[in-house]
Amino acid sequence: MARDLSAALKHAPLRAPAPLFDRPAAPRGILTSQPGFMRALGGLCVVLIAILPFLDASRYTISIATSALIYVMLCMGLNVVVGYAGLLDLGYIAFFAVGAYVSGIFTTVLGFPMWLALPATILACILAGIIIGAPTLRLRSDYLAIVTLGFGEIIRITANNLEVTGGPSGIHGIPTWEFFGWSFADGFTIGGIEFPERVVFYYFVALVVIVVGVIGAGRLGKGKLGRAWKAVRDDEDAAEAMGINTYVAKISAYIIGAVWAGMAGQLMATHLSAISPNSFQFLYSTLILMAVVLGGMGSTPGVIIGALFVSLAPELLRDFAEWRYLIFGVLLVVVMLFRPAGLWPATAVLPWLKKRRPQPPPFTAAVGAIDEARLDEPSVMESVDGLPATDAEEGRRA
């Protein structure tokens, strides 16, 4: 008997049990699924960004909107480090400074055009991420935060004392972007509508932020590397036990966040045309971290909302003069009290989708989904009392 059972198990095909019913297709509508609603909302935001200069093209409005978009780019990079990988970085402004100073040095001292300074900026940020992250990412929690804070101050003090960075005065006269003889300063005219320099640069910044900052960081978070980051964030020891190289995952997040910050720094240097060490103080690191936490760590729409809130709220409260920063602080405290997980957490579900309960499949569909033609085939997975299915059937008939 044991020999017959062994021979039957040896030659029986391994097959998983057939599903009892067909899985329904995932909803794709705007109001019936979360991804569909988010795509529609993202498309609406892109349209609003595109038509803003047609509504108000004043120098003040375009300047504030450009700075807000650069803040979004900066916060998306920090979201990779803090929101996805769970690394508390209090010196993130250091990479912002590296990108701004490298682009400023290459364009003013060496005479490179801005687009040729971009590869140098990215390379410098990668090296800075490796130099700063390699020794510090072996630390955790508060120790990591303290060390990154120290590195942020080291970068600022170094820029304050070097001659090539202009010392306390910084770098002035940073040129705008120029492509093969045509500069953003020239502007252009389409259909009788004139687009001046500030509007052209605004559209360029919006394109970079949307394509590279938002879409790029979002796709990274949903991929294999993003899942490794989130596993390290949730439980580093468990992630390492499951075979994830936690150190490689953390330093990759750190380098990618550094590149995002460096590109934002280059955009800001071009936008302001002048930089100085006072522009990269510890206060700005806390504001960027505040935007990520306020919006919702690990949430792309939440981080965008947080970045816009932190960058635009002081300007919208400018009419209150010296009281605006007090009101801004009170608003931050109120938001964190009533929304401790952020304005739009990563686990947020649309309110009208919470009330919808899954519908069980009808019984007839469950019966009809069984492949009766495959029931006669022997299968180890379809055994009864340790015997193959064919032997079990013979036992029942007997």
XYZ file of C-alpha atoms in Angstrom:
398
model
C 0.000 0.000 0.000
C 2.760 2.411 0.947
C 4.628 1.524 -2.261
C 1.547 2.176 -4.411
C 0.934 5.480 -2.643
C 4.563 6.534 -3.177
C 4.394 5.690 -6.883
C 1.102 7.554 -7.261
C 2.450 10.636 -5.550
C 5.614 10.495 -7.655
C 3.783 10.615 -10.970
C 0.828 12.800 -9.935
C 0.978 16.313 -11.415
C 1.227 19.217 -8.977
C -1.623 21.614 -9.576
C -3.062 24.367 -7.451
C -6.800 24.120 -6.768
C -9.007 25.940 -9.243
C -10.676 29.148 -8.005
C -14.296 28.851 -6.983
C -15.273 32.025 -8.827
C -13.798 34.556 -11.223
C -12.287 37.653 -9.638
C -14.200 40.767 -10.715
C -12.301 43.414 -12.615
C -11.040 46.358 -10.564
C -13.112 49.537 -10.958
C -11.500 52.241 -13.069
C -13.943 55.130 -12.890
C -13.177 58.545 -11.445
C -15.670 58.188 -8.612
C -15.511 54.408 -8.232
C -11.779 53.869 -7.647
C -9.004 55.625 -5.765
C -6.439 55.514 -8.625
C -8.961 56.886 -11.105
C -9.855 59.789 -8.830
C -6.185 60.583 -8.157
C -5.376 60.605 -11.882
C -8.272 62.965 -12.552
C -7.229 65.213 -9.668
C -3.630 65.243 -10.887
C -4.738 66.158 -14.404
C -6.846 69.006 -13.024
C -3.873 70.334 -11.044
C -1.674 70.243 -14.152
C -4.311 72.233 -16.057
C -4.478 74.821 -13.263
C -0.688 75.145 -13.255
C -0.689 75.609 -17.037
C -3.350 78.348 -17.098
C -2.060 80.328 -14.094
C 0.029 82.796 -16.201
C -3.060 83.514 -18.324
C -4.994 84.434 -15.171
C -2.294 86.486 -13.455
C 1.133 86.969 -15.036
C 2.397 89.602 -12.608
C 5.983 89.314 -11.499
C 4.981 88.753 -7.868
C 2.495 85.945 -8.587
C 4.779 84.064 -10.975
C 7.728 84.412 -8.585
C 5.753 83.013 -5.649
C 4.321 80.195 -7.776
C 7.798 79.261 -9.042
C 9.180 79.153 -5.499
C 6.234 76.986 -4.413
C 6.922 74.498 -7.223
C 10.588 74.316 -6.237
C 9.482 73.591 -2.663
C 7.336 70.754 -4.009
C 10.395 69.305 -5.777
C 12.431 69.612 -2.588
C 9.762 67.998 -0.416
C 9.296 65.113 -2.850
C 12.993 64.324 -2.460
C 12.760 64.409 1.328
C 9.662 62.221 1.139
C 11.808 59.499 -0.437
C 14.197 59.683 2.531
C 11.729 60.182 5.391
C 8.389 58.987 4.041
C 9.495 55.901 2.104
C 12.697 54.779 3.849
C 11.922 56.153 7.327
C 15.270 57.962 7.731
C 14.949 61.062 9.911
C 17.141 63.639 8.145
C 17.506 67.070 9.780
C 20.260 68.262 7.432
C 18.496 67.816 4.108
C 19.101 71.452 3.209
C 22.783 70.530 2.725
C 22.030 68.825 -0.608
C 19.945 71.822 -1.626
C 23.033 73.970 -0.970
C 25.304 71.594 -2.894
C 23.106 71.797 -5.984
C 22.828 75.576 -5.796
C 26.552 76.208 -5.236
C 27.795 73.711 -7.829
C 25.536 75.171 -10.507
C 26.532 78.711 -9.453
C 30.256 77.940 -9.598
C 30.031 76.201 -12.976
C 28.029 79.024 -14.577
C 29.730 82.095 -13.066
C 33.334 80.975 -12.475
C 33.805 78.383 -15.229
C 31.404 79.927 -17.742
C 29.340 76.790 -18.456
C 25.723 77.117 -19.614
C 23.160 76.019 -17.048
C 22.146 72.854 -18.871
C 25.790 71.684 -18.946
C 26.070 72.349 -15.221
C 23.168 69.944 -14.562
C 25.239 66.705 -14.922
C 27.885 68.194 -12.610
C 25.175 69.053 -10.080
C 23.759 65.526 -10.155
C 27.227 63.966 -9.829
C 28.121 66.288 -6.932
C 24.888 65.380 -5.123
C 25.534 61.663 -5.616
C 29.035 62.042 -4.155
C 27.679 64.137 -1.288
C 25.016 61.505 -0.604
C 27.645 58.757 -0.495
C 30.079 60.774 1.634
C 27.424 61.815 4.141
C 25.277 58.694 4.020
C 27.921 55.957 4.023
C 29.067 56.517 7.637
C 25.798 57.849 9.063
C 23.178 55.422 7.749
C 24.453 52.682 10.036
C 22.890 54.726 12.830
C 19.191 54.797 13.638
C 16.469 57.108 14.944
C 17.693 60.045 17.051
C 21.384 59.363 16.441
C 20.874 59.586 12.681
C 18.951 62.847 13.057
C 21.697 64.436 15.162
C 24.480 63.403 12.771
C 22.619 64.632 9.672
C 21.959 67.913 11.459
C 25.700 68.251 12.017
C 26.493 67.577 8.361
C 23.967 70.197 7.279
C 25.712 72.803 9.404
C 29.132 71.660 8.152
C 28.100 72.317 4.545
C 26.801 75.794 5.386
C 29.885 76.760 7.420
C 32.184 75.424 4.692
C 30.407 77.514 2.054
C 30.707 80.506 4.379
C 34.514 80.196 4.548
C 35.559 79.180 1.030
C 36.640 81.727 -1.526
C 35.217 79.833 -4.491
C 31.738 79.996 -2.948
C 31.999 83.726 -2.347
C 32.260 83.467 1.425
C 29.504 85.234 3.389
C 28.516 87.252 0.308
C 27.756 84.152 -1.749
C 27.526 83.984 -5.537
C 25.760 86.657 -7.586
C 24.868 87.019 -11.234
C 23.867 83.388 -11.825
C 22.575 83.252 -15.415
C 19.321 81.763 -16.561
C 18.956 78.682 -18.756
C 20.282 78.945 -22.298
C 19.983 76.401 -25.103
C 22.208 76.798 -28.196
C 22.030 80.572 -28.360
C 18.421 80.987 -27.175
C 17.947 82.080 -23.559
C 14.934 82.150 -21.303
C 15.660 85.889 -20.993
C 14.654 86.305 -24.641
C 11.176 84.888 -24.111
C 8.999 84.073 -27.107
C 5.664 84.894 -28.685
C 3.006 82.352 -29.702
C -0.210 83.392 -31.440
C 0.306 87.019 -30.551
C 0.724 86.176 -26.843
C 4.055 87.217 -25.390
C 5.681 84.937 -22.829
C 8.323 86.886 -20.867
C 11.323 85.391 -19.104
C 9.650 84.756 -15.756
C 6.705 82.940 -17.379
C 8.948 80.769 -19.551
C 11.041 79.819 -16.534
C 7.865 79.100 -14.542
C 6.688 76.634 -17.187
C 10.136 75.034 -17.293
C 10.156 74.572 -13.503
C 6.605 73.191 -13.586
C 7.606 70.657 -16.254
C 10.652 69.490 -14.282
C 8.732 69.256 -11.008
C 5.803 67.326 -12.487
C 7.785 64.899 -14.623
C 10.876 64.325 -12.494
C 9.748 65.254 -9.011
C 6.181 64.022 -8.700
C 5.870 61.256 -11.298
C 9.436 59.980 -10.822
C 9.257 59.788 -7.027
C 5.782 58.260 -7.163
C 6.865 55.506 -9.552
C 9.922 54.757 -7.452
C 7.744 54.356 -4.369
C 5.505 51.806 -6.117
C 8.342 49.710 -7.567
C 10.522 46.971 -6.138
C 12.949 49.455 -4.616
C 10.072 51.388 -3.067
C 8.725 48.239 -1.423
C 12.171 47.577 0.016
C 12.255 51.133 1.423
C 8.873 50.691 3.072
C 9.901 47.342 4.537
C 12.982 48.978 6.071
C 10.821 51.810 7.382
C 8.321 49.483 9.038
C 10.817 47.070 10.623
C 14.474 47.089 9.624
C 15.327 43.861 11.451
C 12.449 41.968 9.874
C 13.352 43.337 6.425
C 16.937 42.181 6.835
C 15.739 38.749 7.987
C 13.671 38.475 4.794
C 16.775 39.007 2.641
C 16.657 42.747 1.957
C 20.017 44.489 2.025
C 18.899 47.267 4.335
C 22.088 49.309 4.029
C 21.886 49.394 0.208
C 18.200 50.272 0.395
C 18.840 53.143 2.801
C 21.797 54.627 0.950
C 19.937 54.396 -2.378
C 17.058 56.385 -0.854
C 19.548 58.890 0.528
C 21.265 59.351 -2.836
C 18.000 59.713 -4.759
C 16.780 62.270 -2.219
C 20.079 64.134 -2.588
C 19.706 64.277 -6.380
C 16.153 65.631 -6.067
C 17.357 68.316 -3.629
C 20.320 69.223 -5.853
C 18.094 69.743 -8.884
C 15.764 71.890 -6.774
C 18.802 73.870 -5.593
C 19.891 74.512 -9.166
C 16.395 75.708 -10.070
C 16.331 78.000 -7.032
C 19.781 79.438 -7.838
C 18.605 80.275 -11.347
C 15.345 81.700 -10.047
C 16.989 84.016 -7.494
C 20.196 84.625 -9.557
C 22.076 84.887 -6.221
C 22.762 82.558 -3.293
C 24.440 82.958 0.083
C 25.057 80.735 3.148
C 22.154 82.401 4.975
C 19.786 80.771 2.477
C 20.653 77.307 3.800
C 20.158 77.529 7.541
C 18.792 74.785 9.764
C 15.396 76.529 9.838
C 14.795 75.592 6.212
C 15.496 71.917 6.914
C 12.851 71.957 9.630
C 10.359 73.692 7.326
C 10.854 71.062 4.625
C 10.524 68.238 7.156
C 7.452 69.973 8.572
C 5.879 70.057 5.110
C 6.408 66.303 4.644
C 5.024 65.433 8.091
C 2.170 67.914 7.783
C 1.042 66.586 4.415
C 1.499 62.904 5.240
C 4.716 60.922 5.116
C 4.892 58.576 2.150
C 1.893 60.200 0.435
C 2.550 61.996 -2.855
C -0.591 64.205 -2.800
C -0.082 64.840 0.918
C 3.504 66.024 0.446
C 2.421 68.338 -2.369
C -0.280 69.848 -0.145
C 2.179 70.225 2.733
C 4.786 71.906 0.526
C 2.238 74.352 -0.875
C 0.948 75.115 2.619
C 4.406 75.806 4.060
C 5.536 77.906 1.080
C 2.352 79.855 0.377
C 0.812 80.373 3.829
C 3.315 83.079 4.935
C 2.703 84.955 1.678
C -1.070 84.691 1.961
C -0.831 86.034 5.521
C 1.400 88.960 4.543
C -1.412 91.448 5.197
C -1.129 90.645 8.899
C 2.406 92.108 8.952
C 4.358 90.995 12.043
C 1.547 88.680 13.176
C 1.716 86.421 10.122
C 4.357 84.029 11.492
C 2.429 83.688 14.752
C -0.735 82.867 12.816
C 1.254 80.477 10.625
C 2.561 78.646 13.709
C -0.923 78.440 15.245
C -2.278 76.985 11.996
C 0.455 74.339 12.008
C -0.347 73.358 15.600
C -4.087 73.171 14.866
C -3.557 71.017 11.783
C -1.267 68.592 13.634
C -3.753 68.328 16.509
C -6.713 67.462 14.308
C -4.781 65.587 11.586
C -1.877 63.847 13.373
C -1.302 61.480 10.431
C -1.132 64.374 7.970
C -3.554 66.230 5.755
C -3.557 63.352 3.245
C -1.988 60.210 4.761
C -0.561 57.439 2.627
C -3.354 55.130 3.851
C -6.136 57.615 3.121
C -9.267 56.246 1.432
C -11.831 58.442 -0.266
C -14.860 58.960 2.015
C -17.432 57.647 -0.453
C -15.365 54.491 -1.011
C -15.243 53.649 2.706
C -18.987 53.014 2.822
C -18.904 50.577 -0.060
C -18.818 46.954 1.051
C -17.523 44.160 -1.186
C -20.313 42.149 -2.811
C -19.958 38.345 -2.586
C -20.178 36.488 -5.920
C -23.410 34.650 -6.705
C -23.552 30.946 -5.937
C -24.162 29.989 -9.538
C -20.962 31.723 -10.591
C -19.034 29.778 -7.973
C -20.384 26.452 -9.218
C -19.921 27.290 -12.884
C -16.318 28.340 -12.425
C -15.180 24.803 -11.519
C -13.441 23.037 -14.348
C -15.213 19.669 -14.338
C -12.967 18.266 -17.065
C -9.975 18.507 -14.740
C -11.585 16.651 -11.842
C -10.720 13.258 -13.333
C -6.977 14.063 -13.444
C -4.887 12.925 -10.460
C -3.558 15.759 -8.350
C -1.657 15.837 -5.080
C -3.396 19.091 -4.112
C -6.823 17.413 -4.499
C -6.211 14.447 -2.192
C -8.512 13.001 0.453
C -7.145 11.315 3.592
C -3.630 11.334 2.182
C -4.595 9.421 -0.989
C -4.521 10.788 -4.523
C -7.849 11.911 -5.950
C -8.192 8.828 -8.207
C -7.592 6.403 -5.309
C -10.039 8.369 -3.173
C -12.732 8.068 -5.839
C -12.200 4.323 -6.059
C -12.466 4.079 -2.288
C -15.792 5.920 -2.315
C -17.213 3.706 -5.052
C -16.175 0.592 -3.151
